[in-house]
PDB file of C-alpha atoms in Angstrom:
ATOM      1  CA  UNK A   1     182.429  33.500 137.072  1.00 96.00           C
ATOM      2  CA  UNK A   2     186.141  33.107 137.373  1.00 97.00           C
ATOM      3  CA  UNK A   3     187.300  29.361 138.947  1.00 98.00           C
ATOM      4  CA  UNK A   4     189.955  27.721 139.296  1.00 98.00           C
ATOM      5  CA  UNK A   5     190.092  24.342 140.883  1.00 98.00           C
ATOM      6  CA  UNK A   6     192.912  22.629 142.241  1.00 98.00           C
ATOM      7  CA  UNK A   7     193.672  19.315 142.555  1.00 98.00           C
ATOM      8  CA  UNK A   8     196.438  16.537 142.659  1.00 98.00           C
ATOM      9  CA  UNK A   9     197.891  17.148 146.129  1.00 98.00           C
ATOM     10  CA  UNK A  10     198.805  14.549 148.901  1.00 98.00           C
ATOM     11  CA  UNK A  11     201.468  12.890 150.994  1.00 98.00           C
ATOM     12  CA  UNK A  12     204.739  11.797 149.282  1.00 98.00           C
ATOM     13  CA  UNK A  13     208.132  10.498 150.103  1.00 98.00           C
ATOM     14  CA  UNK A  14     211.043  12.338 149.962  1.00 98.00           C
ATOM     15  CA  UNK A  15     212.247  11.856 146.619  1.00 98.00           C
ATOM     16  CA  UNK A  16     209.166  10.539 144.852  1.00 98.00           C
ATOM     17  CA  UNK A  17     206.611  12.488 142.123  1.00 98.00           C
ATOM     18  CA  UNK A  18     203.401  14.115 141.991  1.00 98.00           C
ATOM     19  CA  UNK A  19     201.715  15.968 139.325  1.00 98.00           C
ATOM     20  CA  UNK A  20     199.267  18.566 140.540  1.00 98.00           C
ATOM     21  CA  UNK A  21     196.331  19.929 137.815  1.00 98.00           C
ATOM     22  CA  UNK A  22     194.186  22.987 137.641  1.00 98.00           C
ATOM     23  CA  UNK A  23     190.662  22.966 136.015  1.00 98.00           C
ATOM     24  CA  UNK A  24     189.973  26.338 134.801  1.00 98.00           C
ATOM     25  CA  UNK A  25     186.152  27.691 133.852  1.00 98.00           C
ATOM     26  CA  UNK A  26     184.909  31.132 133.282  1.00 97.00           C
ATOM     27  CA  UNK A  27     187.085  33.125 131.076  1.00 97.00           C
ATOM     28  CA  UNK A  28     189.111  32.148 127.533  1.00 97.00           C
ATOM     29  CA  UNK A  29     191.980  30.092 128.952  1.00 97.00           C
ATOM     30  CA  UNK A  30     194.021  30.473 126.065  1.00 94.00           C
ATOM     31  CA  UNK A  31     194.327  33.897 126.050  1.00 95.00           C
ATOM     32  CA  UNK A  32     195.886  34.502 129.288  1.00 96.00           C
ATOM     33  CA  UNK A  33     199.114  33.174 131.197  1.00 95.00           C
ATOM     34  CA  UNK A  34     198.947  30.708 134.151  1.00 96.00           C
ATOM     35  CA  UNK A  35     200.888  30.626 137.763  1.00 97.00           C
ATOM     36  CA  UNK A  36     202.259  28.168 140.071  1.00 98.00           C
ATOM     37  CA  UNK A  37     202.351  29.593 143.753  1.00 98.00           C
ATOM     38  CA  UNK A  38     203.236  28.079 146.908  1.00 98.00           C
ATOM     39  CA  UNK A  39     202.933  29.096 150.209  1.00 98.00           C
ATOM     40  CA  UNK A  40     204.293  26.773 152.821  1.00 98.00           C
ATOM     41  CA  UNK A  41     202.306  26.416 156.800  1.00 96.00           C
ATOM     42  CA  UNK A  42     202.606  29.636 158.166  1.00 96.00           C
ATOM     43  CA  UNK A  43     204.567  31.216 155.951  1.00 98.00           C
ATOM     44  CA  UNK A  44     204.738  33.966 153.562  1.00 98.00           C
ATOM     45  CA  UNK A  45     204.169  33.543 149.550  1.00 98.00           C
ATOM     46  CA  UNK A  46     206.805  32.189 146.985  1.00 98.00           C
ATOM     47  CA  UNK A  47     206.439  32.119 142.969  1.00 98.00           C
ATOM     48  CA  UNK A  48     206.906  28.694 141.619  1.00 98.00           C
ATOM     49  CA  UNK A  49     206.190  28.381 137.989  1.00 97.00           C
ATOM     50  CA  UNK A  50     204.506  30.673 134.789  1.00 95.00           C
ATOM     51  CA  UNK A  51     203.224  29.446 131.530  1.00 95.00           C
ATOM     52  CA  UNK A  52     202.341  31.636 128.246  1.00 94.00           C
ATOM     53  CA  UNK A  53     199.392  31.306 126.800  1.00 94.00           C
ATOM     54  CA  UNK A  54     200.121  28.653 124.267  1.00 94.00           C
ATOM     55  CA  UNK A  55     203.003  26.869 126.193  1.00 94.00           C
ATOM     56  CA  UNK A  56     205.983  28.382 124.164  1.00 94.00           C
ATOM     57  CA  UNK A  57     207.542  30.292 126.973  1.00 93.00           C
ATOM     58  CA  UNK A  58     207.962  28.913 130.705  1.00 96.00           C
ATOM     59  CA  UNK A  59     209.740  30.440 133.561  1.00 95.00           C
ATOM     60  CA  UNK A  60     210.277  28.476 137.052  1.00 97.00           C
ATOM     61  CA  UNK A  61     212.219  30.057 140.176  1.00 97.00           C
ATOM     62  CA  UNK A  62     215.377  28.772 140.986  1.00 97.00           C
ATOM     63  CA  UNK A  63     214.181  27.045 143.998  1.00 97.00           C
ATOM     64  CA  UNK A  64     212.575  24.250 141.698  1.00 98.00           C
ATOM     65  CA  UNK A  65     213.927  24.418 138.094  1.00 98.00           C
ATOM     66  CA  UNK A  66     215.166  21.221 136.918  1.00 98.00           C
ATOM     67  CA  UNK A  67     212.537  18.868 138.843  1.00 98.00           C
ATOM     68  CA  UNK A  68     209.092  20.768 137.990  1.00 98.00           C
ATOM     69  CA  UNK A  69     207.766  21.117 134.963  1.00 98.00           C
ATOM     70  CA  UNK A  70     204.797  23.420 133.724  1.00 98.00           C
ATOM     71  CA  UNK A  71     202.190  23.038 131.454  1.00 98.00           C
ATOM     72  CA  UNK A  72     198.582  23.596 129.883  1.00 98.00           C
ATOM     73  CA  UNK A  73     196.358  21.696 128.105  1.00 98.00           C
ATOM     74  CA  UNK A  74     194.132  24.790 125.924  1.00 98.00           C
ATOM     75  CA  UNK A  75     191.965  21.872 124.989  1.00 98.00           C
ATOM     76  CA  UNK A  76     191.063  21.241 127.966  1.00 98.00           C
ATOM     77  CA  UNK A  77     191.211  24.595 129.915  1.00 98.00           C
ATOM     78  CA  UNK A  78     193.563  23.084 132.379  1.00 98.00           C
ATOM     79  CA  UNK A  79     197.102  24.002 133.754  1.00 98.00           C
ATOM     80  CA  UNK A  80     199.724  21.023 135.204  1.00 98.00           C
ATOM     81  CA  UNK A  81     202.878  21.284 137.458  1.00 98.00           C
ATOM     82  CA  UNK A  82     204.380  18.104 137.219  1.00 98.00           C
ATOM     83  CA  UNK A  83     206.422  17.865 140.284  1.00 98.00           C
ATOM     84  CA  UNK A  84     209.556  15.464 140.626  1.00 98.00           C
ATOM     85  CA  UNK A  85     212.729  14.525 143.327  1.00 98.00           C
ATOM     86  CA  UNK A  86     209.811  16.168 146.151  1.00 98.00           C
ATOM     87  CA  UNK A  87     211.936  17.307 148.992  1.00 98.00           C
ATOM     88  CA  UNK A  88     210.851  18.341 152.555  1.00 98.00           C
ATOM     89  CA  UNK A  89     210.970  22.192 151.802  1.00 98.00           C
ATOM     90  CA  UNK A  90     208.846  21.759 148.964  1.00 98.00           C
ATOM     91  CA  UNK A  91     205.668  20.848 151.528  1.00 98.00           C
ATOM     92  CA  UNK A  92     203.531  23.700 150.785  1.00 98.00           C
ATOM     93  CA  UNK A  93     199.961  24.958 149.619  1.00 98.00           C
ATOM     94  CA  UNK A  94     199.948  24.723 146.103  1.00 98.00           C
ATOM     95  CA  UNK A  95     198.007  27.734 144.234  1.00 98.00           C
ATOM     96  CA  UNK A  96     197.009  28.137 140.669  1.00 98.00           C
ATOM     97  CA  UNK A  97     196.628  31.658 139.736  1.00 98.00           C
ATOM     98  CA  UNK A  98     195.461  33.171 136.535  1.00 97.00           C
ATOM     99  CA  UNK A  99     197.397  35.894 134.461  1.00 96.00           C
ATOM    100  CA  UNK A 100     195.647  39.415 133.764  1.00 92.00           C
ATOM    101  CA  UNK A 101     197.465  38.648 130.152  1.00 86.00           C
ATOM    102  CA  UNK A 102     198.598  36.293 128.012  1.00 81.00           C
ATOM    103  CA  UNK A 103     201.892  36.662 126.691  1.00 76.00           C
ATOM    104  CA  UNK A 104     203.161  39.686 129.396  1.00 69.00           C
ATOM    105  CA  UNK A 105     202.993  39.259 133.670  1.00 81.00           C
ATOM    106  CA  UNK A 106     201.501  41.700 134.910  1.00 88.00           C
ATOM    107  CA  UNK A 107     199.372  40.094 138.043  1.00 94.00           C
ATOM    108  CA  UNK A 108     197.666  37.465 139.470  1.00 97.00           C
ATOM    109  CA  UNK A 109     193.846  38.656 139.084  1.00 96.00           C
ATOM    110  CA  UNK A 110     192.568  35.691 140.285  1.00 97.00           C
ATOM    111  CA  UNK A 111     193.158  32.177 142.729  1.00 98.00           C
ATOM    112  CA  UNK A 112     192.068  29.120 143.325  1.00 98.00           C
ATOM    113  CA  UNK A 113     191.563  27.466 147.016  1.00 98.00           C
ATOM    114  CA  UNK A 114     195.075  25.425 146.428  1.00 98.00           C
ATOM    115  CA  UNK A 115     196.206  21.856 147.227  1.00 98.00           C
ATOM    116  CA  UNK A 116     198.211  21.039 150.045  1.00 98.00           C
ATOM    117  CA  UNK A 117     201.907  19.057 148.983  1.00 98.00           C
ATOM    118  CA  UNK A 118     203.368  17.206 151.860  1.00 98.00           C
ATOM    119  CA  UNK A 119     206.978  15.596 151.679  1.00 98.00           C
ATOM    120  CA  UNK A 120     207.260  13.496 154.335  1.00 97.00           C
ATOM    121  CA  UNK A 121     208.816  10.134 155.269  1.00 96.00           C
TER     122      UNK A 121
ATOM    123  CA  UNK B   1     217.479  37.768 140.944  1.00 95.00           C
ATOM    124  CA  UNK B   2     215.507  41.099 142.177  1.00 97.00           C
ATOM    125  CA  UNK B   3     215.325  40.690 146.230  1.00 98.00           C
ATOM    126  CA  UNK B   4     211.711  42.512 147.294  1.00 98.00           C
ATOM    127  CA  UNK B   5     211.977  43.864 150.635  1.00 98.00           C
ATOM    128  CA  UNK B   6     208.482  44.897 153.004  1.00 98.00           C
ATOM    129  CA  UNK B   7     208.522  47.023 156.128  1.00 96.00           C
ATOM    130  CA  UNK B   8     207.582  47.147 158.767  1.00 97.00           C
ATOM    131  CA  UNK B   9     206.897  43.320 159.246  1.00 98.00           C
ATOM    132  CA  UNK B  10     203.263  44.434 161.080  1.00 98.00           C
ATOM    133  CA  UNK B  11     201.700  47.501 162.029  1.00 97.00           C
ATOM    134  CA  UNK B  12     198.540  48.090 164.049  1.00 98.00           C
ATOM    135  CA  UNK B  13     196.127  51.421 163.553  1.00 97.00           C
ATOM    136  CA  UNK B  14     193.163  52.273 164.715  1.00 97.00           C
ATOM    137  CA  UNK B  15     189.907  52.162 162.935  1.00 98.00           C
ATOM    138  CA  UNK B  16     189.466  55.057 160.495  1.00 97.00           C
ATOM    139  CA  UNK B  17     193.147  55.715 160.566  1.00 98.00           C
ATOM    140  CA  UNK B  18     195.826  55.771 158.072  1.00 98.00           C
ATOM    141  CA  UNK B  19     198.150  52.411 157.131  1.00 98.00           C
ATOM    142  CA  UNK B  20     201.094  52.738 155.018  1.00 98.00           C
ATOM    143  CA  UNK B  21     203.082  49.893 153.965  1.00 98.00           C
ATOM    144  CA  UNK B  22     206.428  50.192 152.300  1.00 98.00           C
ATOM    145  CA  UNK B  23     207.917  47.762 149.481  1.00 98.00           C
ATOM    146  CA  UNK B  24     211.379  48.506 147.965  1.00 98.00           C
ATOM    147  CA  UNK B  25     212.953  46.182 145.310  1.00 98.00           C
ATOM    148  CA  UNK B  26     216.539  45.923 144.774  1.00 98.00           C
ATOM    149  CA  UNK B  27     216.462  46.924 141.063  1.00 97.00           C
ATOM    150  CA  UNK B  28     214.404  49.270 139.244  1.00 97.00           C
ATOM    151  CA  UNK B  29     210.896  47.588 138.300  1.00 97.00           C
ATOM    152  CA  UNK B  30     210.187  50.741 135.672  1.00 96.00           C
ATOM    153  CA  UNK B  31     209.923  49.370 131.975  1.00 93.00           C
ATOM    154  CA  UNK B  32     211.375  51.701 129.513  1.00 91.00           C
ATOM    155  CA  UNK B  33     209.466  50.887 126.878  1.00 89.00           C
ATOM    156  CA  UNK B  34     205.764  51.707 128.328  1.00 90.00           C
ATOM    157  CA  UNK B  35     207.160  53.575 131.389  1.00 93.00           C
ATOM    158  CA  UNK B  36     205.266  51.421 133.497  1.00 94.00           C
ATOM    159  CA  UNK B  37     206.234  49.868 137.227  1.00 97.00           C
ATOM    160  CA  UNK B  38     205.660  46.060 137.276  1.00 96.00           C
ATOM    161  CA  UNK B  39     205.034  46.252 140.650  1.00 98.00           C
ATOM    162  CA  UNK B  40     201.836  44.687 142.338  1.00 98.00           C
ATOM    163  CA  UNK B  41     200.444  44.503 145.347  1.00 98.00           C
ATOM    164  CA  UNK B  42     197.895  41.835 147.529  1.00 98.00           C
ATOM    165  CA  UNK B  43     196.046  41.521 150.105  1.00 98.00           C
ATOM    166  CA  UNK B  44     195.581  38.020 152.059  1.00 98.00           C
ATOM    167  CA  UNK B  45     193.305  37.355 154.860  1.00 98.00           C
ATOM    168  CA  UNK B  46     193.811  33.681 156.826  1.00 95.00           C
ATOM    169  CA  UNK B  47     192.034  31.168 154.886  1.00 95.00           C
ATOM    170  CA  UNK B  48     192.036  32.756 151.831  1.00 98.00           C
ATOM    171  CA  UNK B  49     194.046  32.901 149.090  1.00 98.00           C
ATOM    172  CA  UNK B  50     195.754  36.367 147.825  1.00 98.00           C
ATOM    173  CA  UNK B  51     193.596  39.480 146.743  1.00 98.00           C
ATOM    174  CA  UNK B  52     194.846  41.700 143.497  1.00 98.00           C
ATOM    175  CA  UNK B  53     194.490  45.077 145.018  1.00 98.00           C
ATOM    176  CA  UNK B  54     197.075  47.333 142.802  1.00 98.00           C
ATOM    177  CA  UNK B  55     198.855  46.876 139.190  1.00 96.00           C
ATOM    178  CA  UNK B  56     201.637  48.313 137.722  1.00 96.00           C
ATOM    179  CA  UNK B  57     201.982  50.172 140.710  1.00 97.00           C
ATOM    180  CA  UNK B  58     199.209  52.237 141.104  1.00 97.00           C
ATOM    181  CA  UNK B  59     196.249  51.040 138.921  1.00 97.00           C
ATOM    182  CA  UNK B  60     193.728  49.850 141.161  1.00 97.00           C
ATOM    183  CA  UNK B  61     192.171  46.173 140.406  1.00 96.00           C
ATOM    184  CA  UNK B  62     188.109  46.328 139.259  1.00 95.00           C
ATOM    185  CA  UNK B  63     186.185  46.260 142.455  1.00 97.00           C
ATOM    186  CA  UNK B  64     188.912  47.422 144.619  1.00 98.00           C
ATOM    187  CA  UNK B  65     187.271  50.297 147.621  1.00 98.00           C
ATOM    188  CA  UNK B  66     188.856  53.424 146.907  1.00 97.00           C
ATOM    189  CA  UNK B  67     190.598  53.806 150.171  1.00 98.00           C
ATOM    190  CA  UNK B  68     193.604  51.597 148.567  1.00 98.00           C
ATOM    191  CA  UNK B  69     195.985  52.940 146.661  1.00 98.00           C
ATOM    192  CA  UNK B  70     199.332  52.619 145.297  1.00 98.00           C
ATOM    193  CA  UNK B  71     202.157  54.601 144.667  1.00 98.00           C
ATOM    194  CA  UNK B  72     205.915  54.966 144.061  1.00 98.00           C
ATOM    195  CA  UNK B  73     208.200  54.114 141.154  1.00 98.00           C
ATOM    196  CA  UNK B  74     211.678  52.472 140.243  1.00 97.00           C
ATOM    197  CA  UNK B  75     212.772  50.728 143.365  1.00 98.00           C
ATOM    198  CA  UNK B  76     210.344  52.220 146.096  1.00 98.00           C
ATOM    199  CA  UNK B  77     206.526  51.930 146.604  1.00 98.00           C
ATOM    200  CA  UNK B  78     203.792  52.523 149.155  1.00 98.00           C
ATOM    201  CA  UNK B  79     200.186  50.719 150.131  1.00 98.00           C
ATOM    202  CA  UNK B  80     198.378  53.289 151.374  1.00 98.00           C
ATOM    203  CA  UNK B  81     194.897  52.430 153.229  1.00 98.00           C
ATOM    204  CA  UNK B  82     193.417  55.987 153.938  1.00 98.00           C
ATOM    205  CA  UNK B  83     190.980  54.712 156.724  1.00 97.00           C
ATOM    206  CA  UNK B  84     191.580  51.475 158.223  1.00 98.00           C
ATOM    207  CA  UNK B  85     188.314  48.961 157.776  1.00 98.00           C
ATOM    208  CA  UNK B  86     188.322  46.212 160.197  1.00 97.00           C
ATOM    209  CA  UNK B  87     187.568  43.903 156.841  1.00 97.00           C
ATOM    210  CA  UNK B  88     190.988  45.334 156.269  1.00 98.00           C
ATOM    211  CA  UNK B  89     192.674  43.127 158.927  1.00 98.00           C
ATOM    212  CA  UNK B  90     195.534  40.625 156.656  1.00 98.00           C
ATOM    213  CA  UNK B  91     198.680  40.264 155.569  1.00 98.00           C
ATOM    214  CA  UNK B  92     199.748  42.396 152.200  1.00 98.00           C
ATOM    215  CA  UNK B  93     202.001  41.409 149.948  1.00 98.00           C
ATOM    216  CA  UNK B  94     204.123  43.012 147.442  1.00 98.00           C
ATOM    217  CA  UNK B  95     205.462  41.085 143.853  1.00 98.00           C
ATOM    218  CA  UNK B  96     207.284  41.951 141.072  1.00 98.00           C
ATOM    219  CA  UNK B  97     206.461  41.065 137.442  1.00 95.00           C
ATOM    220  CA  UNK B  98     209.787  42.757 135.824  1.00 95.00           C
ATOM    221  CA  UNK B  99     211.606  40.072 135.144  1.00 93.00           C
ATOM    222  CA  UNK B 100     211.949  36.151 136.211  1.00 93.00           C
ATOM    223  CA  UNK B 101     211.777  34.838 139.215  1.00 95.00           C
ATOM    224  CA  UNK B 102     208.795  36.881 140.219  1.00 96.00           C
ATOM    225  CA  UNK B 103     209.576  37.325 143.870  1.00 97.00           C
ATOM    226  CA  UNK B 104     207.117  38.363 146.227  1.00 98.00           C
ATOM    227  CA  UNK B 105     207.625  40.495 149.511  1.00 98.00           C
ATOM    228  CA  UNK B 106     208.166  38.897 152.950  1.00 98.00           C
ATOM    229  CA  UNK B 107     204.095  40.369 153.673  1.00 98.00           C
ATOM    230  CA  UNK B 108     203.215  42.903 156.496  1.00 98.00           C
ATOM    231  CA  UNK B 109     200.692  42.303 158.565  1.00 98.00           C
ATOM    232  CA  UNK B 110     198.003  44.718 159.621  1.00 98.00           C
ATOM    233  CA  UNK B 111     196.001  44.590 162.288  1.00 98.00           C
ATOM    234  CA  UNK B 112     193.548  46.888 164.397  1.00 97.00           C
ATOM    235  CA  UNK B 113     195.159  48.800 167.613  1.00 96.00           C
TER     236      UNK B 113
END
């Protein structure tokens, strides 16, 4: 069985870090790419981050490029989102989502639970 | 950046009936070189996370009932549910996977008249 566990979240100041992870289990992490997804309180969906599977080719939206950073660990079937200068609007459920392939996008066939993110003074 | 657009916003129907949910994006989303719409659509019910119901368009996910189903190409697509469940009761998303940022729809939300 597919999981993917979240973890990492919290309360943060304005301005500060925090580095989220994702345990994978279940499936060959290495073959497949990873997803960063964040959906704030009562709001709609919004595509954060995407990793190949071996880490040579990253993609973030505009929204956060330049202060997150994605990555994987094949070693240790886990994905990262290292998340720095946090800013209000970035408060949000934080989702890890698996690929259905590894070098291509072509969905998101399966989620984990998330971590909540709140920026907050 | 490719803008996704959803409408309507939310639409109610009556057990058994038809829902149709449109999605147009403000490029083309058909690949050339597999002829192929990267083009998928979800399903989200409160609590949960997202749901892959539809791939590339109009390939149905492994599992998915039957009464889904996907369809258009280029810039304009449909979620069809043929006969409304009341497990069917979420919001549905649309995202595209042609090119980066992968932008998702606004969501529609369906509910039971």
């Amino acid at each position: 069985e597919v999981q993917l566990v979240e973890s990492g979240g919290g309360l943060v100041q304005p301005g500060r870090s925090l580095r989220l992870s994702c345990a994978a289990s279940g499936f060959t992490f290495d073959n497949y790419a990873m997803h960063w997804v964040r959906q704030a309180p009562g709001k709609g969906l919004e595509w954060v981050s995407v990793i190949n599977w071996n880490g040579a080719r990253v993609d973030y939206a505009d929204s956060v490029k330049g202060r997150f950073t994605i990555s994987r660990d094949n070693a240790k079937n886990s994905l990262y989102l290292q998340m720095n200068s946090l800013r209000a609007e970035d408060t949000a459920l934080y989702y890890c989502a698996k690929d259905k392939d590894g070098s291509g996008w072509y969905g998101l066939d399966y989620w984990g639970q998330g971590t909540l993110v709140t920026v907050s003074s | 950046d490719i803008v996704m657009t959803q409408s309507p916003d939310s639409l109610a129907v009556s057990l058994g009936e038809r829902a149709t949910i449109n999605c147009k994006s403000s490029q083309s989303l058909l690949h050339s070189s597999n002829n192929k719409n990267y083009l998928v659509w979800y399903q989200q019910k409160p609590g949960q996370p997202p749901k892959l119901l539809i791939y590339w368009a109009s390939t149905r996910e492994s599992g998915v009932p039957d009464r889904f189903s996907g369809s258009g190409s280029g810039t304009d697509f449909t979620l069809t549910i043929s006969s409304l469940q009341a497990e069917d009761v979420a919001v549905y998303y649309c995202q595209h996977f042609y090119s980066s940022p992968l932008t998702f729809g606004p969501g529609t939300k369906v509910d039971i008249k």
